[in-house]
mmCIF file of C-alpha atoms and ligand atoms in Angstrom:
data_model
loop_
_atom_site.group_PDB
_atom_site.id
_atom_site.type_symbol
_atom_site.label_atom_id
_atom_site.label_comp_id
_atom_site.label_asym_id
_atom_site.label_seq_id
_atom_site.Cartn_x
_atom_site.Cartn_y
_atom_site.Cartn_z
ATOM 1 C CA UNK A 1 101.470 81.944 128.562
ATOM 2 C CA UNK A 2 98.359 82.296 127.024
ATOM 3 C CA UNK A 3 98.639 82.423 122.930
ATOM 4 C CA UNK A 4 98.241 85.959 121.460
ATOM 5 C CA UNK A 5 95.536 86.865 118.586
ATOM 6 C CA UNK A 6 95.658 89.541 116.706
ATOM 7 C CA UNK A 7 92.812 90.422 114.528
ATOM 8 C CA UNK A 8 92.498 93.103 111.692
ATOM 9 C CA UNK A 9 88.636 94.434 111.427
ATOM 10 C CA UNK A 10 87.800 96.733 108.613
ATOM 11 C CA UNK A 11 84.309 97.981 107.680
ATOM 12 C CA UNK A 12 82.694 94.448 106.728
ATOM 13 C CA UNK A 13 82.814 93.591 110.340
ATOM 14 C CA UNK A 14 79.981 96.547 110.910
ATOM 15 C CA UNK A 15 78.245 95.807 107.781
ATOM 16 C CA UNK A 16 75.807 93.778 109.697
ATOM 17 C CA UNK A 17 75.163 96.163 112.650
ATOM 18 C CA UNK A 18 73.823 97.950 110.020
ATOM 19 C CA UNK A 19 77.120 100.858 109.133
ATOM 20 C CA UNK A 20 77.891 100.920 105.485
ATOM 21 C CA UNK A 21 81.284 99.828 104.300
ATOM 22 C CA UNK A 22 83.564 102.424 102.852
ATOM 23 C CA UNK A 23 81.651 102.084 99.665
ATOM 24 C CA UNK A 24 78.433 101.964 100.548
ATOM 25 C CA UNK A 25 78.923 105.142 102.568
ATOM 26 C CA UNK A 26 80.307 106.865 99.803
ATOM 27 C CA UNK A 27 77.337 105.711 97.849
ATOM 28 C CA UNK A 28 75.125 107.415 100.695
ATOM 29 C CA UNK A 29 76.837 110.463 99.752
ATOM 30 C CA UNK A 30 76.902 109.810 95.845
ATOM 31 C CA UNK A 31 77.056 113.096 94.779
ATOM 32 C CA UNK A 32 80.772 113.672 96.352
ATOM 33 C CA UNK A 33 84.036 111.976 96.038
ATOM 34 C CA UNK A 34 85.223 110.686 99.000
ATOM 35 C CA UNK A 35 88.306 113.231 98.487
ATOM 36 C CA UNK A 36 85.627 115.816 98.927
ATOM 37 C CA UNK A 37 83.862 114.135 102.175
ATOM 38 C CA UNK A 38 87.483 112.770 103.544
ATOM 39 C CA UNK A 39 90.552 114.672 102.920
ATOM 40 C CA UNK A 40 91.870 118.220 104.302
ATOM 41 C CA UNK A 41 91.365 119.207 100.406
ATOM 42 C CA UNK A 42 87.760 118.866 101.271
ATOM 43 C CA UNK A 43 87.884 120.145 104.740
ATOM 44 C CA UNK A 44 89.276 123.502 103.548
ATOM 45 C CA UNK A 45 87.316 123.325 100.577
ATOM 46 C CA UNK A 46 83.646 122.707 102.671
ATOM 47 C CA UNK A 47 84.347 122.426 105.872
ATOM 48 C CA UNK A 48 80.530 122.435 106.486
ATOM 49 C CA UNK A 49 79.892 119.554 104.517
ATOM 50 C CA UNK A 50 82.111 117.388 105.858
ATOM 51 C CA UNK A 51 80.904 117.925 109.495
ATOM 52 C CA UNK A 52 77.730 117.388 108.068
ATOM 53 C CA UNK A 53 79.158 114.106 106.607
ATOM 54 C CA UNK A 54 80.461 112.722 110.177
ATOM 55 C CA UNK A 55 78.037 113.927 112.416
ATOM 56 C CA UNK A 56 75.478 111.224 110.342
ATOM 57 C CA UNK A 57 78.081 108.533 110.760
ATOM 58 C CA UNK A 58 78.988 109.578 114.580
ATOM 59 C CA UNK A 59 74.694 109.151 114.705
ATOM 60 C CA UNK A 60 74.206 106.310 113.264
ATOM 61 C CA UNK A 61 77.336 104.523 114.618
ATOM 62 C CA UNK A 62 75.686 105.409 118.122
ATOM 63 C CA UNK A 63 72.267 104.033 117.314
ATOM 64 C CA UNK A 64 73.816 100.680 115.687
ATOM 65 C CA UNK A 65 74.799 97.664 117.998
ATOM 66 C CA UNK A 66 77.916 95.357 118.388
ATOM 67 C CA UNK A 67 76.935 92.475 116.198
ATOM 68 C CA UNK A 68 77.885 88.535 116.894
ATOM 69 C CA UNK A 69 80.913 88.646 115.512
ATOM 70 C CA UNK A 70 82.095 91.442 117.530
ATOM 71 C CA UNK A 71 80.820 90.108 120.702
ATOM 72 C CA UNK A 72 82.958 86.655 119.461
ATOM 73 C CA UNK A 73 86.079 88.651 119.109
ATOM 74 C CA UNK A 74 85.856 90.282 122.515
ATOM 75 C CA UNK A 75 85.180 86.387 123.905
ATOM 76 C CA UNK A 76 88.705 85.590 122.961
ATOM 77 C CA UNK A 77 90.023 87.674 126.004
ATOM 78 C CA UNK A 78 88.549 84.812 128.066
ATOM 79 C CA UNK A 79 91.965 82.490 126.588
ATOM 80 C CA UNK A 80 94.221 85.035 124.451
ATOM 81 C CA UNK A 81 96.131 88.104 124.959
ATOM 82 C CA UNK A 82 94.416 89.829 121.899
ATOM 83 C CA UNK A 83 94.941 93.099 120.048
ATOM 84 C CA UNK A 84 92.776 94.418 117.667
ATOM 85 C CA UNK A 85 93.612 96.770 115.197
ATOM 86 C CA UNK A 86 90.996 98.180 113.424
ATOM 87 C CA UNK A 87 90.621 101.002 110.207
ATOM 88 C CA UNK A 88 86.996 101.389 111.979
ATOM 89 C CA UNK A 89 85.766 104.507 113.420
ATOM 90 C CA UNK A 90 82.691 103.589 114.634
ATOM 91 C CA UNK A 91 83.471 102.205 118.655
ATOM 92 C CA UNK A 92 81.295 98.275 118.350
ATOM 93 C CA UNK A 93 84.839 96.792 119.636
ATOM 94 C CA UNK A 94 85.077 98.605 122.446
ATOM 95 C CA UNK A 95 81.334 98.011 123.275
ATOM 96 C CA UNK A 96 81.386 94.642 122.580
ATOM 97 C CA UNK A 97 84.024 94.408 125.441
ATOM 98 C CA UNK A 98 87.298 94.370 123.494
ATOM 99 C CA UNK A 99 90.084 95.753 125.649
ATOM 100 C CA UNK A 100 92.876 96.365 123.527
ATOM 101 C CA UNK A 101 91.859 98.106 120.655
ATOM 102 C CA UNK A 102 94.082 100.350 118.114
ATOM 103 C CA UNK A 103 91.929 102.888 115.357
ATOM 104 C CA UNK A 104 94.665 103.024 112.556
ATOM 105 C CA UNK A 105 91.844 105.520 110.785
ATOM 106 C CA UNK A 106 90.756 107.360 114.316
ATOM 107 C CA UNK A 107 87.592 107.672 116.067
ATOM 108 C CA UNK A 108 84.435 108.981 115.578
ATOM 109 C CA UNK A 109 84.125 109.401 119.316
ATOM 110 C CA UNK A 110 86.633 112.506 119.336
ATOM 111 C CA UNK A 111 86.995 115.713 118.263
ATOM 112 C CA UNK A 112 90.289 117.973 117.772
ATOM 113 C CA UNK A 113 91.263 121.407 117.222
ATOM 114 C CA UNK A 114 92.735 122.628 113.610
ATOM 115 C CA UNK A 115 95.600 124.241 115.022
ATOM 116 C CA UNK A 116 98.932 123.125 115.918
ATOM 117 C CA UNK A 117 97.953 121.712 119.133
ATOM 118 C CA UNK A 118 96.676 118.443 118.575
ATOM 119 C CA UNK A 119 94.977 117.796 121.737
ATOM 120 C CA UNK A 120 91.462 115.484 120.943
ATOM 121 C CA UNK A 121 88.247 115.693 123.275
ATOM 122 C CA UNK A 122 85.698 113.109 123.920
ATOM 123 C CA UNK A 123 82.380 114.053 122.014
ATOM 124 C CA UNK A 124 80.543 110.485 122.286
ATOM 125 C CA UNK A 125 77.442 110.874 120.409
ATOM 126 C CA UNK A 126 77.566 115.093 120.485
ATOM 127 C CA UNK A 127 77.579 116.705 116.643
ATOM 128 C CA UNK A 128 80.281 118.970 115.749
ATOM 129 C CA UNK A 129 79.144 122.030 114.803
ATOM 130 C CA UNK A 130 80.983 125.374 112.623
ATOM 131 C CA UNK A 131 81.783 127.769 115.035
ATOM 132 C CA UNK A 132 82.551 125.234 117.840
ATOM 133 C CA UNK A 133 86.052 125.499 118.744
ATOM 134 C CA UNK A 134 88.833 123.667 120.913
ATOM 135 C CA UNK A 135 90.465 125.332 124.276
ATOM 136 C CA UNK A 136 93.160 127.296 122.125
ATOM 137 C CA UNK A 137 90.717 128.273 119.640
ATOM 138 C CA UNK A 138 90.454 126.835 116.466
ATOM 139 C CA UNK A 139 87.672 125.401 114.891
ATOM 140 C CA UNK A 140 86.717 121.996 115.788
ATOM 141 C CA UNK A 141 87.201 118.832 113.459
ATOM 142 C CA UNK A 142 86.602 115.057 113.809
ATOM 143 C CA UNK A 143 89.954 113.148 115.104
ATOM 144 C CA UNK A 144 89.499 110.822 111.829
ATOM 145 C CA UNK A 145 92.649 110.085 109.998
ATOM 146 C CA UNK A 146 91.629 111.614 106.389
ATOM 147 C CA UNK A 147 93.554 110.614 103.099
ATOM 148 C CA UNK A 148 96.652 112.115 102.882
ATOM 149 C CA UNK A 149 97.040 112.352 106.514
ATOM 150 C CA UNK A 150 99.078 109.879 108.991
ATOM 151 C CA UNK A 151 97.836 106.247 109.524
ATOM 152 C CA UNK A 152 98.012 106.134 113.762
ATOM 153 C CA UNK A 153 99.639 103.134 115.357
ATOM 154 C CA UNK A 154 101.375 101.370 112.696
ATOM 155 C CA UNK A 155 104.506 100.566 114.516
ATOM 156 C CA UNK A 156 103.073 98.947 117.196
ATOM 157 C CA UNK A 157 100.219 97.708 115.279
ATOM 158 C CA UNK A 158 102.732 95.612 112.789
ATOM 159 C CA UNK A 159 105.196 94.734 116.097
ATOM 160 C CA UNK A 160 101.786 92.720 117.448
ATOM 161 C CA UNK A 161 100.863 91.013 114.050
ATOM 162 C CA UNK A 162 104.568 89.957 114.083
ATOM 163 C CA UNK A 163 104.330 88.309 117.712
ATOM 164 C CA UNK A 164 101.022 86.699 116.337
ATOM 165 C CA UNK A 165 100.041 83.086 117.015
ATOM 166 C CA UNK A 166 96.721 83.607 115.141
ATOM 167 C CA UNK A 167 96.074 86.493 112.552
ATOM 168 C CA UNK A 168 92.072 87.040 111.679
ATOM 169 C CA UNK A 169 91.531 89.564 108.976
ATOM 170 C CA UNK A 170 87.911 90.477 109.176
ATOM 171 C CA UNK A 171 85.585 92.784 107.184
ATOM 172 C CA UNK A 172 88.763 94.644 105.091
ATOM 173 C CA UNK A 173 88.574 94.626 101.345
ATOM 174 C CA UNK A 174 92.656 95.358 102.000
ATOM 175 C CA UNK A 175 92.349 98.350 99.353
ATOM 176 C CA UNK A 176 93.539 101.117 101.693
ATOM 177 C CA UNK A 177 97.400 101.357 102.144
ATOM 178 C CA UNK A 178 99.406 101.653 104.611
ATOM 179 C CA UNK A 179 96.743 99.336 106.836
ATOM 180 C CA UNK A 180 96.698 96.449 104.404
ATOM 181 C CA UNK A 181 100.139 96.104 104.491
ATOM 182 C CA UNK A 182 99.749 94.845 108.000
ATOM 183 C CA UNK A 183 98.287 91.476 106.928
ATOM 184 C CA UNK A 184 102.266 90.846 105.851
ATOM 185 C CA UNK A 185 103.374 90.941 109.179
ATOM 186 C CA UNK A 186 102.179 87.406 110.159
ATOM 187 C CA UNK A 187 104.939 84.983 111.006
ATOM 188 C CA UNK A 188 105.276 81.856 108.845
ATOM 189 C CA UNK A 189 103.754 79.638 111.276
ATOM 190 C CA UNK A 190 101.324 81.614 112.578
ATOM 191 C CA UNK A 191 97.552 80.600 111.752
ATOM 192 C CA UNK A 192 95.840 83.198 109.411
ATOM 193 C CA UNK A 193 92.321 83.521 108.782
ATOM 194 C CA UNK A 194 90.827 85.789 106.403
ATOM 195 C CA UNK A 195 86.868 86.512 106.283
ATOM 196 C CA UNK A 196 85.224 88.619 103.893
ATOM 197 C CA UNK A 197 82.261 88.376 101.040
ATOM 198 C CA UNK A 198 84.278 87.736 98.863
ATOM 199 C CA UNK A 199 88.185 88.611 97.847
ATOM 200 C CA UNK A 200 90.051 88.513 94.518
ATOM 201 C CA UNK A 201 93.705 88.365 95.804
ATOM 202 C CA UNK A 202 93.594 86.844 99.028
ATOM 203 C CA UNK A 203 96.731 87.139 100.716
ATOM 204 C CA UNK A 204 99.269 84.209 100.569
ATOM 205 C CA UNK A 205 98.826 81.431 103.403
ATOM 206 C CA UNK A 206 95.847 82.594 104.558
ATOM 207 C CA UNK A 207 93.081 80.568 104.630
ATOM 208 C CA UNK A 208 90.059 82.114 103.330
ATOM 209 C CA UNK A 209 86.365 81.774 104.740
ATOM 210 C CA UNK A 210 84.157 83.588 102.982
ATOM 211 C CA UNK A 211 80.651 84.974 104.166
ATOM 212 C CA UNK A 212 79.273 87.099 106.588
ATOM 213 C CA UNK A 213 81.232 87.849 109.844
ATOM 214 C CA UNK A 214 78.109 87.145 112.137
ATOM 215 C CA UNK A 215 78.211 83.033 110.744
ATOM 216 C CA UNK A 216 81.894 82.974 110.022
ATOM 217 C CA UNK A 217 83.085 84.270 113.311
ATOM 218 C CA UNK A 218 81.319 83.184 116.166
ATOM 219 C CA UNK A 219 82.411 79.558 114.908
ATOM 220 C CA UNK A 220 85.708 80.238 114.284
ATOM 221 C CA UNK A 221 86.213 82.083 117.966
ATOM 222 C CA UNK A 222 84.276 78.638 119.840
ATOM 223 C CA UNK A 223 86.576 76.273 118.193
ATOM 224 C CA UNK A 224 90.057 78.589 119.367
ATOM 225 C CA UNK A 225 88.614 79.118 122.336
ATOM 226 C CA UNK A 226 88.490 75.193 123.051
ATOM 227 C CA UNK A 227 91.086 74.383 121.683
ATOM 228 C CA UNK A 228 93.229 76.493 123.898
ATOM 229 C CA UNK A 229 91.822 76.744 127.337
ATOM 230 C CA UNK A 230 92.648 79.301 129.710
HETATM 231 P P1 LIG B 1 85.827 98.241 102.256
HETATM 232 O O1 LIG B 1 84.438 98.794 102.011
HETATM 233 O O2 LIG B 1 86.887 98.568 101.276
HETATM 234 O O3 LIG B 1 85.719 96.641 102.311
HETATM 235 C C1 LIG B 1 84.739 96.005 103.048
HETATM 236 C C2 LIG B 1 85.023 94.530 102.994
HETATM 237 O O4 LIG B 1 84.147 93.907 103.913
HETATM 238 C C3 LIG B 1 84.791 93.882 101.624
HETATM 239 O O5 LIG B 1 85.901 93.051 101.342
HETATM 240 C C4 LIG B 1 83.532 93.049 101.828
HETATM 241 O O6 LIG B 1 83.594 91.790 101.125
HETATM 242 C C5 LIG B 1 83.571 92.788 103.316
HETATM 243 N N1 LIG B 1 82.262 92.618 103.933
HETATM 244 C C6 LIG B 1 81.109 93.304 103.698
HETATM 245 N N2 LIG B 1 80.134 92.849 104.483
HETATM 246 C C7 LIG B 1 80.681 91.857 105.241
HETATM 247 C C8 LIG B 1 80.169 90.994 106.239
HETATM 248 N N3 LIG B 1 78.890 91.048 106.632
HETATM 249 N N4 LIG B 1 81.000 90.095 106.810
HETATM 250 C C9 LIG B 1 82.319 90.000 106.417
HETATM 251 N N5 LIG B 1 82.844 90.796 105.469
HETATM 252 C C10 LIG B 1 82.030 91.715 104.891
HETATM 253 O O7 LIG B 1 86.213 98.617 103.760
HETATM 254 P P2 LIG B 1 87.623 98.719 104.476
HETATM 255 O O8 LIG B 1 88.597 97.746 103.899
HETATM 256 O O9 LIG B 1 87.379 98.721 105.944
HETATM 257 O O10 LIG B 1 88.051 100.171 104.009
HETATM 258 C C11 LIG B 1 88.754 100.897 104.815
HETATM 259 C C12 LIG B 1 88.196 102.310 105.041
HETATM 260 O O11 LIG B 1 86.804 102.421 105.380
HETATM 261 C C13 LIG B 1 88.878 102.842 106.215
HETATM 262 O O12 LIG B 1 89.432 104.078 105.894
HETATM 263 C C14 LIG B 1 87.820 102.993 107.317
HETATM 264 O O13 LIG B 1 88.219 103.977 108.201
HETATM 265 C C15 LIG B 1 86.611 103.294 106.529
HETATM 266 N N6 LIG B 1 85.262 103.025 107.079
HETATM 267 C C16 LIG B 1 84.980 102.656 108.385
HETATM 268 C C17 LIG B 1 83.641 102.375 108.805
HETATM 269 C C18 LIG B 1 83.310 102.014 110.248
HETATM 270 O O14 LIG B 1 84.019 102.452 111.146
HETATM 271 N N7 LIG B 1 82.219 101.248 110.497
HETATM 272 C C19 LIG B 1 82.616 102.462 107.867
HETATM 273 C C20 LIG B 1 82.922 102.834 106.541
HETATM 274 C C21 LIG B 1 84.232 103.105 106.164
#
């Protein structure tokens, strides 16, 4: 049985592809509240705007590249069943060849009707324009999980931290509930790693390493991945 990793990627982890963190990319935007650029509030409010707003993010998450520490991550397949969950919307997992991946927060990737049928389509790279609308007819919106609106995959995202060997919290200022809460999950004796700049309140029995994901990770992933052959 190989050992199971689970690791929990916020927007630090893309920092060095070159995305902004949630604050930075607010700060991009200074002139609005993120309530205003994230929220249905703001989607009813300026609907135009806020396309505006994601189609720069869905373009310049498409023009950035999976960084180290992303490639690392998607390494551990080689040894571990691994699951990561990740409040990213931007797809550098997927491209760095991570298999399993769960978007608490959605995906830039897809778009979705504002009507009561749910259904999301695959826009890749494509801007979302007003006036574009879904097969039933409503008005097209990105599939992003806004504040105030329901965090995806919890369930099974906290059922896989449980069955944890090793926990790696990477990039997450752990500021955005429910998603933080995950960290909690982690069995007693399960190893847990947590890597960001830099962290006020790190979580109990988690061993902290902080720096930048591209010099913390790639170590980290070499050492697991010889200590536990396939
Ligand atoms: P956050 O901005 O609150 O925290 C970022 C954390 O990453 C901080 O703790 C910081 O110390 C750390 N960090 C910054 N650069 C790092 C680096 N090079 N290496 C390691 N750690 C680094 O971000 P969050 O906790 O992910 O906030 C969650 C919200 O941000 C979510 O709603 C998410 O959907 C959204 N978001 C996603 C993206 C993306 O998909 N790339 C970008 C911006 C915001």
């Amino acid at each position: 049985m190989p050992g199971k990793v689970v690791i929990l990627s916020g927007s630090g982890l893309s920092a060095e592809s070159g995305l902004p963190t949630f604050r930075d990319a607010a700060g991009l935007w200074r002139q609005y509240s993120w309530v205003e650029l994230a929220s249905p509030e703001g989607w009813r409010k300026h609907p135009e705007l806020v396309l505006a707003f994601y189609n720069e993010r869905r373009a310049k998450a498409w023009a950035a590249q999976p960084n180290a520490a992303h490639l690392a991550l998607a390494a551990l397949e080689k040894n571990f069943d691994v699951v990561v969950v990740t409040q990213n919307v931007d797809n550098l997992h997927e491209r760095a060849g991570s298999t399993r991946v769960l978007h608490l927060h959605g995906e830039l990737a897809y778009a979705r009707g504002t009507g009561p049928k749910r259904r999301r389509q695959r826009i890749d790279a494509a801007p979302i324009e007003m006036g574009q609308t879904c097969p039933e007819g409503t008005q097209l919106r990105p599939d992003i999980v806004w504040f105030g609106e329901e965090t995806r995959f919890l369930g099974e995202a906290s059922e896989h931290v449980a069955s944890a060997d090793k926990v790696l919290v990477v990039g997450t200022s752990l500021s955005v509930y429910p998603a933080a809460g995950l960290v909690e999950y982690a069995r007693a004796d399960a190893e847990k790693v947590l890597n960001v700049l830099e962290m006020e309140h790190v979580p109990a029995d988690y061993r902290f390493m902080p720096g930048p994901a591209t010099r913390i990770v790639p170590p980290l992933v070499d050492g697991w991945l010889r200590s536990h052959p396939p």
